[in-house]
Protein backbone atom coordinates (compact mmCIF):
# COMPACT_ATOMS: atom_id res chain seq x y z
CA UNK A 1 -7.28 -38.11 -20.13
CA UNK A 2 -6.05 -34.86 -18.19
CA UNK A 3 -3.09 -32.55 -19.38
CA UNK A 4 -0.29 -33.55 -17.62
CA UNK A 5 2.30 -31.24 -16.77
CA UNK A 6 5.55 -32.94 -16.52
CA UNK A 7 7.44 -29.94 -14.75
CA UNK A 8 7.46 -30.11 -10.77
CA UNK A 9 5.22 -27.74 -8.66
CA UNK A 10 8.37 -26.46 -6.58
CA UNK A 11 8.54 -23.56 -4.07
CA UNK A 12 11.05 -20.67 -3.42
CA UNK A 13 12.92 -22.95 -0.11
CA UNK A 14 14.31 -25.47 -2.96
CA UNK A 15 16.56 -22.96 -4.86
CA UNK A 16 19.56 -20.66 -3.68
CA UNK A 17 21.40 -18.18 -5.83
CA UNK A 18 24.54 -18.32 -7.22
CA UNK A 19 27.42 -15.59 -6.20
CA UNK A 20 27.96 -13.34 -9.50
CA UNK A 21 31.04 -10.63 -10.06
CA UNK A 22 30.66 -8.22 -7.44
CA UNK A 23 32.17 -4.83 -9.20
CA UNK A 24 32.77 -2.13 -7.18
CA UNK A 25 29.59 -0.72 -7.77
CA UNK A 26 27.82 -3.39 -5.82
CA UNK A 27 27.44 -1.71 -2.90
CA UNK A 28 24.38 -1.03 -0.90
CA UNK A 29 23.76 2.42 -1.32
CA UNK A 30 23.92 2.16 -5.78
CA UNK A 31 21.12 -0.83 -5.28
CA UNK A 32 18.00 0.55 -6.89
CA UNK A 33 15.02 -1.40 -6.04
CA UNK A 34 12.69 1.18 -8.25
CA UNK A 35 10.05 -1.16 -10.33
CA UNK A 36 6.93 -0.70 -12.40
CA UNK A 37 3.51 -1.36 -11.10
CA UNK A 38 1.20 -0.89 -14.13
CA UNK A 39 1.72 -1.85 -18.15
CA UNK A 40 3.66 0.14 -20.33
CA UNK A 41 5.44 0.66 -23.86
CA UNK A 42 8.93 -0.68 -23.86
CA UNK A 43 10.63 2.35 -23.12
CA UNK A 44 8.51 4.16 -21.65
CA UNK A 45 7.76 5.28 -17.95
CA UNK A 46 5.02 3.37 -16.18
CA UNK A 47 2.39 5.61 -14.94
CA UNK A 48 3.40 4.31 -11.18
CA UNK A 49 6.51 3.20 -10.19
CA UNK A 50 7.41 1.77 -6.89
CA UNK A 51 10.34 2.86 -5.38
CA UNK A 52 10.54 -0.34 -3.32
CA UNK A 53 8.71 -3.70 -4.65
CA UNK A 54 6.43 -4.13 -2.19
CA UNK A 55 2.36 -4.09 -1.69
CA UNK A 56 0.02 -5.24 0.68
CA UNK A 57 -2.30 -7.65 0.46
CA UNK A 58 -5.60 -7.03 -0.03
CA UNK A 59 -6.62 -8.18 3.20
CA UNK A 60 -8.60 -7.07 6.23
CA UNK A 61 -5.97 -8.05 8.95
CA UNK A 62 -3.27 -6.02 6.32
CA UNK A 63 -4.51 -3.37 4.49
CA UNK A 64 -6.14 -0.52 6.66
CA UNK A 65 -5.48 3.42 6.31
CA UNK A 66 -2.74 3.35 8.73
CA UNK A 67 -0.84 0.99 7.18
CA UNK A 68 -1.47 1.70 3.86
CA UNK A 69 0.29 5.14 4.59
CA UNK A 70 3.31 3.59 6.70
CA UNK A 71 4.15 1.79 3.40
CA UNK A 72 3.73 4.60 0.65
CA UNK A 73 5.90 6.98 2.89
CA UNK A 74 8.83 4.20 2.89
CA UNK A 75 8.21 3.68 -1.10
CA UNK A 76 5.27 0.96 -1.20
CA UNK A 77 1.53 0.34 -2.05
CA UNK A 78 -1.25 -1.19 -0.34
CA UNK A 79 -4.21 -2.46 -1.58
CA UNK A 80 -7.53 -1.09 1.10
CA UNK A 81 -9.25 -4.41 1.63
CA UNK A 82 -12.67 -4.70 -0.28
CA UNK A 83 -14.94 -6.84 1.93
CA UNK A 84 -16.09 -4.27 3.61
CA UNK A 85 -19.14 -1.70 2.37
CA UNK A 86 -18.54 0.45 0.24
CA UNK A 87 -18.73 3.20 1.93
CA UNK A 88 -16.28 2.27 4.53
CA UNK A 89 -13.43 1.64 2.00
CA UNK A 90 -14.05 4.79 0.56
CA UNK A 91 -13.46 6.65 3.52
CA UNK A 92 -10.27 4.30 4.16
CA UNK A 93 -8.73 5.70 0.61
CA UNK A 94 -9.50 9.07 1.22
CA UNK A 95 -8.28 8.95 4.84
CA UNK A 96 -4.77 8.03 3.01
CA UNK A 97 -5.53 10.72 0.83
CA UNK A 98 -5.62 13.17 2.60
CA UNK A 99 -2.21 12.23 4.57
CA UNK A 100 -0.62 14.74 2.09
CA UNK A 101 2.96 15.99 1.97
CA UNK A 102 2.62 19.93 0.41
CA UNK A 103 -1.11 21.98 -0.11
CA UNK A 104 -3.79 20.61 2.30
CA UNK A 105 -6.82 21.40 1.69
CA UNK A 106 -8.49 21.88 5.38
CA UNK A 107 -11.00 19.57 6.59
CA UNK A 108 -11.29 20.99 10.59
CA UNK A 109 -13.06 24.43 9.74
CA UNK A 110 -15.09 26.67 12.12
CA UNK A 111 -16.14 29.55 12.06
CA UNK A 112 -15.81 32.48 15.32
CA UNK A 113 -19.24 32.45 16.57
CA UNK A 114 -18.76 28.91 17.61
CA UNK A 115 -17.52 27.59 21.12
CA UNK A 116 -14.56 25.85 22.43
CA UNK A 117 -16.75 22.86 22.77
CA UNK A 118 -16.82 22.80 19.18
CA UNK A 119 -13.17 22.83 18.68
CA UNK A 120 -12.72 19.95 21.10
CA UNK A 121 -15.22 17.48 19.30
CA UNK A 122 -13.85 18.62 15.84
CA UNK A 123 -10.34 18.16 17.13
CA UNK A 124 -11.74 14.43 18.45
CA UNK A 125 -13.82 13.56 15.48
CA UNK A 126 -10.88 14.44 13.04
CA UNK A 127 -7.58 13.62 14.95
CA UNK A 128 -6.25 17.45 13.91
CA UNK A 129 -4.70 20.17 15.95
CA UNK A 130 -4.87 22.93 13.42
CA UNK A 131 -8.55 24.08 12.65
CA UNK A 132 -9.18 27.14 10.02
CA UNK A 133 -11.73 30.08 11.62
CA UNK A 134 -13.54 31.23 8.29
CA UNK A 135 -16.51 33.68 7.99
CA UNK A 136 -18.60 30.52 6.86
CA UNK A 137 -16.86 27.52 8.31
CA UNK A 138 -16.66 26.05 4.91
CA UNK A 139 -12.94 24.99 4.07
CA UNK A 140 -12.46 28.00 1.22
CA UNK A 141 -14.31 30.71 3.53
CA UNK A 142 -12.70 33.63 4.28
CA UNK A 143 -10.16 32.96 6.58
CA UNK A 144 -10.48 35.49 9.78
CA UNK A 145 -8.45 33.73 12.01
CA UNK A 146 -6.39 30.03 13.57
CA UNK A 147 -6.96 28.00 16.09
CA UNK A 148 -4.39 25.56 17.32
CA UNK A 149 -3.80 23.54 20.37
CA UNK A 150 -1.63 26.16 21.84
CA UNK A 151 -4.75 28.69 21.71
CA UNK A 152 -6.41 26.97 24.55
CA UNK A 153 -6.19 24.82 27.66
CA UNK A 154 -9.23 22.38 28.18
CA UNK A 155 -9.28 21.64 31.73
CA UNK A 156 -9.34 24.96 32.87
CA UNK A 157 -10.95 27.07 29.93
CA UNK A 158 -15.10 27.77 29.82
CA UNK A 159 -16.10 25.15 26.99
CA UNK A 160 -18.53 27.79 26.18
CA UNK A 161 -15.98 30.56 25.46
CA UNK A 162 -16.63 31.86 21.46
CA UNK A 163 -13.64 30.93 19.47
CA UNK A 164 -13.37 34.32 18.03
CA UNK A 165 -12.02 35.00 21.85
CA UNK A 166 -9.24 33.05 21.88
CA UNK A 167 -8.15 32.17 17.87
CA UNK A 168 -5.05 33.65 16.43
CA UNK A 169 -6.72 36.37 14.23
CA UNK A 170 -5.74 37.15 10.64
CA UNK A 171 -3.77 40.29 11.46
CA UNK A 172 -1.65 38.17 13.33
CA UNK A 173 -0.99 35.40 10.82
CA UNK A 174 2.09 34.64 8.46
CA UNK A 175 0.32 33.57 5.20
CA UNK A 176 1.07 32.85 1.71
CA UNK A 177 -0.52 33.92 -1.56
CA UNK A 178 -2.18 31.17 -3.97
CA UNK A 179 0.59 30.18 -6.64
CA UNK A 180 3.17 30.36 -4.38
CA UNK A 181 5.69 27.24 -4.45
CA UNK A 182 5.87 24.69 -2.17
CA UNK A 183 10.10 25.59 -1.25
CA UNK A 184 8.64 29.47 -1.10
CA UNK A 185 6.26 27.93 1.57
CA UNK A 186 8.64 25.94 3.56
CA UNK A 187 10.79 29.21 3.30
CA UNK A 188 8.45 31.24 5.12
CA UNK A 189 7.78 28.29 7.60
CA UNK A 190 11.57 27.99 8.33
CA UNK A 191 11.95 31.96 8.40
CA UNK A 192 9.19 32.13 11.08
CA UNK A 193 9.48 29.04 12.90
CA UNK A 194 5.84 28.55 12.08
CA UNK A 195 3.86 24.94 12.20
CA UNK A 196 1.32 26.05 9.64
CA UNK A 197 1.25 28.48 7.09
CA UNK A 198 -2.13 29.64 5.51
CA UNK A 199 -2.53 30.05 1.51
CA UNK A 200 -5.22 32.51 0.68
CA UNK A 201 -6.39 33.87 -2.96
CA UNK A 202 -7.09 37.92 -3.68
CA UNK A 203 -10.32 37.72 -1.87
CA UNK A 204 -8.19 36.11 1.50
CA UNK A 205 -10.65 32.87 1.55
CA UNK A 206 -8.64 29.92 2.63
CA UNK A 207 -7.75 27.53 -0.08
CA UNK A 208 -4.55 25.43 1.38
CA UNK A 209 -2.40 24.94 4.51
CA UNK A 210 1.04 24.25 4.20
CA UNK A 211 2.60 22.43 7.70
CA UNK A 212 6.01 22.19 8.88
CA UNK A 213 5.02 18.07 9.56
CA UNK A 214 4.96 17.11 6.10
CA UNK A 215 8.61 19.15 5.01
CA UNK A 216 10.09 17.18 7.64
CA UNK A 217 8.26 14.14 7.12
CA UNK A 218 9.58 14.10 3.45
CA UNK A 219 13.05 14.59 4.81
CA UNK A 220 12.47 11.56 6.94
CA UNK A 221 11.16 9.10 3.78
CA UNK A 222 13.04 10.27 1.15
CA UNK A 223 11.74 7.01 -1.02
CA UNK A 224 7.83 8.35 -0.53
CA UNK A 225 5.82 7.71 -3.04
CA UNK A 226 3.34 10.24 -3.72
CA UNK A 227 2.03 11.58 -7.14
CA UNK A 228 2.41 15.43 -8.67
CA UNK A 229 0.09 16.72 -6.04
CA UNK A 230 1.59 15.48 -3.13
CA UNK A 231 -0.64 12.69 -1.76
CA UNK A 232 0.18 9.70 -0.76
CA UNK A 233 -0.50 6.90 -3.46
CA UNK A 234 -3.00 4.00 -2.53
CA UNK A 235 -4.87 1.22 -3.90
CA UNK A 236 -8.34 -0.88 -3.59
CA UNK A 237 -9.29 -4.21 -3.86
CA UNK A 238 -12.72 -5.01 -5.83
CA UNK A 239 -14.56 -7.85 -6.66
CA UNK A 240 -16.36 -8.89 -9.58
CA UNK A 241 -19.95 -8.73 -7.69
CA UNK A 242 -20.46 -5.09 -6.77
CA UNK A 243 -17.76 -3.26 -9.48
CA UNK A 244 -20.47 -1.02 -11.28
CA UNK A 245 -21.36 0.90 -7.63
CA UNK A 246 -17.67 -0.11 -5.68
CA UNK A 247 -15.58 1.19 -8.60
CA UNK A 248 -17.33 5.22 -8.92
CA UNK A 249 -17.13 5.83 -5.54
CA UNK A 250 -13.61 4.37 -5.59
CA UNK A 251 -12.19 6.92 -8.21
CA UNK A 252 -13.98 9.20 -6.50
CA UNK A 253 -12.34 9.37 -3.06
CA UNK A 254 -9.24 9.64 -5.29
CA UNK A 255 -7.84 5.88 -5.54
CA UNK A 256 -4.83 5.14 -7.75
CA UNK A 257 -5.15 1.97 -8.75
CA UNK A 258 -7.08 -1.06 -8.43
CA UNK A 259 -7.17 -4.58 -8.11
CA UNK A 260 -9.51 -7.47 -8.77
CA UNK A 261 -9.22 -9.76 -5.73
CA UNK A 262 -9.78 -12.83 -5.99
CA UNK A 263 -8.19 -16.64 -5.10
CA UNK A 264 -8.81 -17.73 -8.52
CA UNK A 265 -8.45 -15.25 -11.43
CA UNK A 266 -8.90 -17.25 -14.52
CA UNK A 267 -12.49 -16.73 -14.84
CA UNK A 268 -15.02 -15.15 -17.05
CA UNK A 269 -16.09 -12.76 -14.04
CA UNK A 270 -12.62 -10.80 -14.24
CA UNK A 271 -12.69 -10.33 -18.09
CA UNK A 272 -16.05 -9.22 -17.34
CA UNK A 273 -15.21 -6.81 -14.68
CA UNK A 274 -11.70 -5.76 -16.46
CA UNK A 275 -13.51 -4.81 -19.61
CA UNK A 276 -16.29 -2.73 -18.15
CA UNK A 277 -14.08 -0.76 -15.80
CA UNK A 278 -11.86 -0.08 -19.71
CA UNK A 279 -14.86 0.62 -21.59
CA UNK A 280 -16.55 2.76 -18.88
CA UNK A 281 -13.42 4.53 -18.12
CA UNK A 282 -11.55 5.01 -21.59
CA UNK A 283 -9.20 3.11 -20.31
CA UNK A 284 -7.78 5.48 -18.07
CA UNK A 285 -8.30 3.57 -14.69
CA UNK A 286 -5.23 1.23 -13.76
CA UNK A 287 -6.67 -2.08 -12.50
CA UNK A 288 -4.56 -5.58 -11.37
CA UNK A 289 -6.19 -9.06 -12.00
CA UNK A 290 -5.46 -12.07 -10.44
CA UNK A 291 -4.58 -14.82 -9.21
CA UNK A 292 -3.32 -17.34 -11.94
CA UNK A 293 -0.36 -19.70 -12.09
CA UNK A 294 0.40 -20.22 -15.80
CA UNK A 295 0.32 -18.79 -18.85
CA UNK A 296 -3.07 -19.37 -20.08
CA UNK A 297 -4.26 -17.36 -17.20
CA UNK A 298 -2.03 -14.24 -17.25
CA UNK A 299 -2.30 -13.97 -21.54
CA UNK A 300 -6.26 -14.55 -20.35
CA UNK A 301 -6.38 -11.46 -18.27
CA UNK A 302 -3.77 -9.33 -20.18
CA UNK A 303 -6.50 -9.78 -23.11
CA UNK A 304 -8.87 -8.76 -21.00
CA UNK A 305 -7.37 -5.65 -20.19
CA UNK A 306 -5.05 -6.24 -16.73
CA UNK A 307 -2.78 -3.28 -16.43
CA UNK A 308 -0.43 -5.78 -13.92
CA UNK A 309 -1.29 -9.55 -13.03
CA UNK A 310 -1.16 -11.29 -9.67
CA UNK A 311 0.67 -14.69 -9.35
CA UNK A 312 0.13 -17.13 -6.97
CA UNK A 313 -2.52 -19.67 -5.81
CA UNK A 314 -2.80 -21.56 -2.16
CA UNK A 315 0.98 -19.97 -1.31
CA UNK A 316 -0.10 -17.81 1.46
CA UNK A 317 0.64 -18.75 5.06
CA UNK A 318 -3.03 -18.36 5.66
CA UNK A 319 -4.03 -20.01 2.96
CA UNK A 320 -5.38 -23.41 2.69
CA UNK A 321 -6.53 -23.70 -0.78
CA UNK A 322 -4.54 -26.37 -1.81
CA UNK A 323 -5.46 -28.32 0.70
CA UNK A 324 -9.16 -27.68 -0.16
CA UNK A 325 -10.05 -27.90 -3.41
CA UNK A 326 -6.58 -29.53 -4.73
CA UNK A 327 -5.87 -26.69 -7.22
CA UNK A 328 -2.50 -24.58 -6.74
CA UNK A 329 0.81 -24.41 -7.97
CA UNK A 330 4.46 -24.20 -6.21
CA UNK A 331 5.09 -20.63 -6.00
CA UNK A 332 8.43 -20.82 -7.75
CA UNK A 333 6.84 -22.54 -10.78
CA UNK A 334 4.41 -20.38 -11.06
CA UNK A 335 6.01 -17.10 -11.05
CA UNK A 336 8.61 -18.84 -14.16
CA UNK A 337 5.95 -20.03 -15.90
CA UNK A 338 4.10 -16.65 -16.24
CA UNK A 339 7.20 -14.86 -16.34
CA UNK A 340 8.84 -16.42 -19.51
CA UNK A 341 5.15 -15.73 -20.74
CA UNK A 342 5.23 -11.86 -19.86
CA UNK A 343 8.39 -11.45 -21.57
CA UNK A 344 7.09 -13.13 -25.16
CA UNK A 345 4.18 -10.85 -24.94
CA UNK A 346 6.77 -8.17 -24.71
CA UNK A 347 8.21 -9.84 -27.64
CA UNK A 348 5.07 -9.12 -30.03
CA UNK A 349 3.91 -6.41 -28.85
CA UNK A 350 6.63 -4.13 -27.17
CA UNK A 351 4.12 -3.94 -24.00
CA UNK A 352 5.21 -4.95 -20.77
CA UNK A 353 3.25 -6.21 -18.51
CA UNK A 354 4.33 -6.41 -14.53
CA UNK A 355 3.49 -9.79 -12.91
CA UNK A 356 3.27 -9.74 -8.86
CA UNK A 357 4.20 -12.34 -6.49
CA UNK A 358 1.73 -13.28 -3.79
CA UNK A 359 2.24 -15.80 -1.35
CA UNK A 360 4.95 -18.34 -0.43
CA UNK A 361 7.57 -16.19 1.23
CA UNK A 362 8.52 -17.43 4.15
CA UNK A 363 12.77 -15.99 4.36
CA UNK A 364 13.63 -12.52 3.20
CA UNK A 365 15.90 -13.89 1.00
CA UNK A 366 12.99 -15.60 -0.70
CA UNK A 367 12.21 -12.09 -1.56
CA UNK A 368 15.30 -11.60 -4.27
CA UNK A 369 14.47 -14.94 -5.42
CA UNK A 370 10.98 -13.95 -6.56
CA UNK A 371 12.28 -10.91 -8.40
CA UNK A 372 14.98 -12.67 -10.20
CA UNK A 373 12.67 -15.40 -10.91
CA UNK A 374 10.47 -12.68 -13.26
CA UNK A 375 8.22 -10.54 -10.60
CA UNK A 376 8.57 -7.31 -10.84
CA UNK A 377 6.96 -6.52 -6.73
CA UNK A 378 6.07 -8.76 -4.38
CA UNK A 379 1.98 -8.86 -2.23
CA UNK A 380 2.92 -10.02 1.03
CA UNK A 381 0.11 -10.08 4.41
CA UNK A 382 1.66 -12.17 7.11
CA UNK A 383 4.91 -9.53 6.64
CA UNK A 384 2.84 -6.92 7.22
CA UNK A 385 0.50 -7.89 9.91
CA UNK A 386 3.30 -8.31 12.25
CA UNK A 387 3.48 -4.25 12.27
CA UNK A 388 1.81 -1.55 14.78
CA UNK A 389 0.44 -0.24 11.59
CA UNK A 390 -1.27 -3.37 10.34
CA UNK A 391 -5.41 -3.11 11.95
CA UNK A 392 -5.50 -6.21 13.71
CA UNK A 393 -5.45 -6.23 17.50
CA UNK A 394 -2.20 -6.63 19.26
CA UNK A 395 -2.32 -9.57 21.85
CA UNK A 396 -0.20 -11.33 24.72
CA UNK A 397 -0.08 -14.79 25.03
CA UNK A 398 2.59 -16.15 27.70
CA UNK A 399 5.23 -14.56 27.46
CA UNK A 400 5.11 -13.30 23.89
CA UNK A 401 2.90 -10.30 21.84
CA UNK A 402 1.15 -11.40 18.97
CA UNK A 403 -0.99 -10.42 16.81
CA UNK A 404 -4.16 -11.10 14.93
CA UNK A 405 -3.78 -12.50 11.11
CA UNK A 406 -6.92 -14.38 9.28
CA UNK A 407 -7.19 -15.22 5.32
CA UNK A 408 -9.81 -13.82 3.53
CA UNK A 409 -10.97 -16.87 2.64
CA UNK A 410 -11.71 -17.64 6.31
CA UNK A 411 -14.95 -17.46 7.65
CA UNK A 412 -14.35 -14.54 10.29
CA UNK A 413 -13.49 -12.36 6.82
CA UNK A 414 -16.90 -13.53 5.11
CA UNK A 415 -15.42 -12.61 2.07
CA UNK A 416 -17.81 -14.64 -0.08
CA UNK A 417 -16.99 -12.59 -3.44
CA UNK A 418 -13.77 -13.14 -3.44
CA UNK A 419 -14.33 -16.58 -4.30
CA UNK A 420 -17.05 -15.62 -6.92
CA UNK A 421 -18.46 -18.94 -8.94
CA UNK A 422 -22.02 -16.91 -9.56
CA UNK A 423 -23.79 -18.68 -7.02
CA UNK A 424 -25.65 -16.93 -4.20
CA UNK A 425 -24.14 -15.58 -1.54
CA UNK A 426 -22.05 -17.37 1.25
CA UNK A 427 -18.72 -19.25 1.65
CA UNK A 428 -19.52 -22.87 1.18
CA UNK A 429 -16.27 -23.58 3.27
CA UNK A 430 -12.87 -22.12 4.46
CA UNK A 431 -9.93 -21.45 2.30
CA UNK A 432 -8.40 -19.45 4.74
CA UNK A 433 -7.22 -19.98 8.63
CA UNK A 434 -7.47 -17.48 11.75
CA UNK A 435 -4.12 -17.58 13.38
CA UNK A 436 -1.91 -15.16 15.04
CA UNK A 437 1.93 -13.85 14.18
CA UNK A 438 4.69 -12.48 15.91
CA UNK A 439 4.35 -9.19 16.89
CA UNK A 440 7.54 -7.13 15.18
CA UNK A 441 6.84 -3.70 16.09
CA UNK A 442 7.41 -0.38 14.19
CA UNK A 443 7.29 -1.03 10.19
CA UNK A 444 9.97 1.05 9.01
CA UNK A 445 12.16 -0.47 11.75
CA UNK A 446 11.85 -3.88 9.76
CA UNK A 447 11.58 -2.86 6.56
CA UNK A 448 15.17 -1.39 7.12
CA UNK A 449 16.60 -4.51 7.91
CA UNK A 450 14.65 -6.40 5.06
CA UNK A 451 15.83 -4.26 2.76
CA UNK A 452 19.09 -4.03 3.60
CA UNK A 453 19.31 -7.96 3.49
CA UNK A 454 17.92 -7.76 -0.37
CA UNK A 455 20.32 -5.22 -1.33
CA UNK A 456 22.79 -7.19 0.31
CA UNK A 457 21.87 -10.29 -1.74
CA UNK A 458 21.73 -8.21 -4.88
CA UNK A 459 25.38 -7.07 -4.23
CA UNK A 460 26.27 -10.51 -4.14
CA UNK A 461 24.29 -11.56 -7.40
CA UNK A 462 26.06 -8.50 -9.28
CA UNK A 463 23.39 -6.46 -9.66
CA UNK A 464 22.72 -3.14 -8.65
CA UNK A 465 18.82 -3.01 -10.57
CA UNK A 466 16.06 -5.59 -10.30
CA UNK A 467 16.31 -5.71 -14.03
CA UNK A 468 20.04 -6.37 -13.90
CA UNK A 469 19.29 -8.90 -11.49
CA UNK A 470 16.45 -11.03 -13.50
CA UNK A 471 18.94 -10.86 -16.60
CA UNK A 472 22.09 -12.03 -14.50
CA UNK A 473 21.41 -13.52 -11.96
CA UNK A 474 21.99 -17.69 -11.56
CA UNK A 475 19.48 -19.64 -9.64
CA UNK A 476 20.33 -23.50 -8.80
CA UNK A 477 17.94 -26.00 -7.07
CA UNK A 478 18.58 -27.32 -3.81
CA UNK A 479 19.08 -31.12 -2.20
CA UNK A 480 17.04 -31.44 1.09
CA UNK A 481 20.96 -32.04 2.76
CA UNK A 482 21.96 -29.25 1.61
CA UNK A 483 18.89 -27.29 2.98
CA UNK A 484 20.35 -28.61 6.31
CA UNK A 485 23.53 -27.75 5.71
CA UNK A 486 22.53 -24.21 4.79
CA UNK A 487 21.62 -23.34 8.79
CA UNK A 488 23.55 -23.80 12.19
CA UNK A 489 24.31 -27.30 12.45
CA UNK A 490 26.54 -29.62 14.75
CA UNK A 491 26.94 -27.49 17.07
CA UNK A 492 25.83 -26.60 20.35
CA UNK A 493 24.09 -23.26 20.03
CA UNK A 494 24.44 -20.38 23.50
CA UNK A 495 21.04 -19.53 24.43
CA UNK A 496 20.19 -15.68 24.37
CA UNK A 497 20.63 -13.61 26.80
């Protein structure tokens, strides 16, 4: 007969947390919600760490360019959806890459002999104001001159005017020398009350621009997480079909990390994939696996060579696997289960392994749970695709904005690989649904309050650190009464106004 688990599958809604001391320390503003991302040596630093433990799933209503920056400037990660070509999700990553907070190098470059009608398609074509006049056009040329949106008027100037008529020439520009610093730059930007300020080498051919956007842009998103040279951080999602041309061109474009996507991660196919991007790499490339729900699976993958491990099958609010193919387990469970598992690998080894939550949130305070239960960040789509940011189309419907959300394991994603059992190619039948959510607006408007509601929690639970908080904190299951009991009831609630 079967292996029979005696333990109940049971979800995040059926538990509550317990109060804890709160010391005087327990105040908002001490709550650190900084967490690792990737494996490391007890002890040691992570090679990423999220400054808030949140990423986005890897998921074509979720996970665009726009987004994906939104969420690394307030702290975050997203995962760029894979099922798309190749080529397409490789200009997605470097799109976020090049969102970078210090030394740009220039990608709107002219040169004088051309025309204002150049300027104007470049300036359409690229979405950027500032464009660099070099002798060759190229984005290290010599620079001879500037050209912002302030240099010309479009209704009223001839399109076929030569730009070295109406640039800012070089005589006339502030610039900086190659090895300045990036406070020396911002110096001479706040000195000058300039927008851009040019860094040249000995031979004065352009090699960065420095803009008064990103200094205060920094200011603004103090928890950004960027890396040593100033970009924006990002991830991928991959499958275990097209790795061998997806992953190159990947690493390429400049991704951080990556991620196996799939709903069902215990499989021969991600060892596969895990160990050729280790071997081909020397083990330099960070890569997620995923999804399991026990033990078996995550000590599977972790042998495999999974630098983190997703958690989490049929939880989503898209997701319909369960209901499908009858294979799942309660969110709650899970995450336990793989947790206590994580921490005896720990044990033996002195390697930690981060485990991420996917799925199954429904309240914010469901959130804390999941970290004190053992994750260490949370994947979350139907969050996310609420936001301006997220790519999906924003809709009315009566009286109320909505907007677009489908699983990748619907049909209208045609995500086939994702659900990779090495037969040919097509999804056999939905594990995802097409629905809509509540529009919510800007994302750092509601990430403010979500956060603040975790820390909140947290202060409660006596812990100022996610670690503190999955050592501390006390977790007790919940009647279906006193589920009830926990919202307004018996009385007559105003309507709003």
């Amino acid at each position: 007969m079967a292996i029979y688990l005696n333990d109940v599958s049971r979800t995040f809604g059926e538990y509550l947390l317990i109060p804890g001391l709160t010391t005087k320390l327990c105040v908002p503003s001490n709550i650190s919600l900084r967490t690792p991302l990737v494996k490391h040596k007890s002890g040691e630093m992570p090679a990423i760490r999220l400054n808030i433990p949140f990423v986005s799933a890897i998921m074509q209503s979720v996970s665009g360019p726009e987004l994906a920056i939104e969420l690394a400037r307030n702290g975050g990660i997203s995962f760029i959806f894979g099922s798309q070509p190749i080529e397409s999700q490789v200009e997605m990553v470097r799109k976020v890459k090049k969102f970078k907070s210090g030394f740009v190098v220039s990608d709107s470059n002219l040169t004088p002999e051309h025309r204002l009608s150049d300027v104007l398609e470049l300036v359409k074509k690229m979405g950027h104001s500032t464009i660099g006049i070099t002798d060759d056009g190229t984005p290290n040329g010599k620079l001879l001159g500037l050209v912002t949106s302030r240099d010309f008027r479009p209704e009223k100037d001839d399109h076929n005017m030569k730009v070295k008529f109406f640039m800012t020439p070089f005589e006339k520009l502030h610039v900086g020398k190659v090895g300045i610093s990036l406070s020396e730059a911002n110096q001479i930007i706040w000195e000058h009350k300039l927008n851009t300020l040019p860094i040249i080498d000995e031979n004065q051919n352009l090699a960065y621009f420095v803009f008064r956007k990103d200094y205060d842009s920094h200011r603004e998103n103090p928890y950004e997480l960027s890396g040593s040279d100033k970009t924006l951080l990002v991830g991928a999602g991959i499958n275990t079909r097209d790795y061998k041309e997806r992953v190159p061109a990947l690493i390429e474009a400049g991704v951080d990390v990556l991620c196996i996507d799939s709903s069902d991660g215990y499989s021969e196919w991600q060892q596969e994939t895990l160990e050729w991007i280790k071997k081909e790499y020397n083990d330099n490339i960070l890569v997620g696996a995923g999804n399991v729900v026990d033990r078996d699976g995550f000590e599977y993958l972790v042998k495999a060579g999974a630098d983190f491990v997703k958690v989490g099958i049929g939880g989503g609010s898209i997701c319909i696997t369960r209901e499908q193919k009858g294979i799942g387990r309660g969110q709650a469970t899970a995450i336990m289960d793989v947790a206590q598992a994580r921490d005896e690998y720990l044990k033996n080894t002195g390697i930690y392994i981060p485990i991420c939550s996917d799925g199954g949130l429904v309240h914010d305070y469901h959130m804390v749970l999941a970290l004190a239960m053992g994750a260490d960040f949370l994947m979350m789509g139907r969050y996310f695709a609420r936001f301006d940011e997220s790519p999906s189309k924003k809709l009315r419907i009566g009286n109320n904005y909505v907007k677009e959300y489908w699983g990748e394991g619907s049909n209208r994603a045609q995500n086939w690989q994702r659900y990779d059992m090495g037969g040919t190619e097509s999804l056999k039948f939905e594990e995802g649904v097409d629905s809509y959510v509540p529009y919510a607006g800007k994302m750092k408007d509601n990430l403010a309050i979500t956060l603040g509601k975790m820390k909140a929690t947290m202060c409660s639970c006596g812990a100022v650190t996610i670690e503190e908080l999955q050592r501390n904190a006390k977790i007790t299951l919940v009647s279906s009464t006193s589920i009830v009991e926990g919202g307004a009831h018996d009385v007559i609630l105003k309507e709003q106004t």
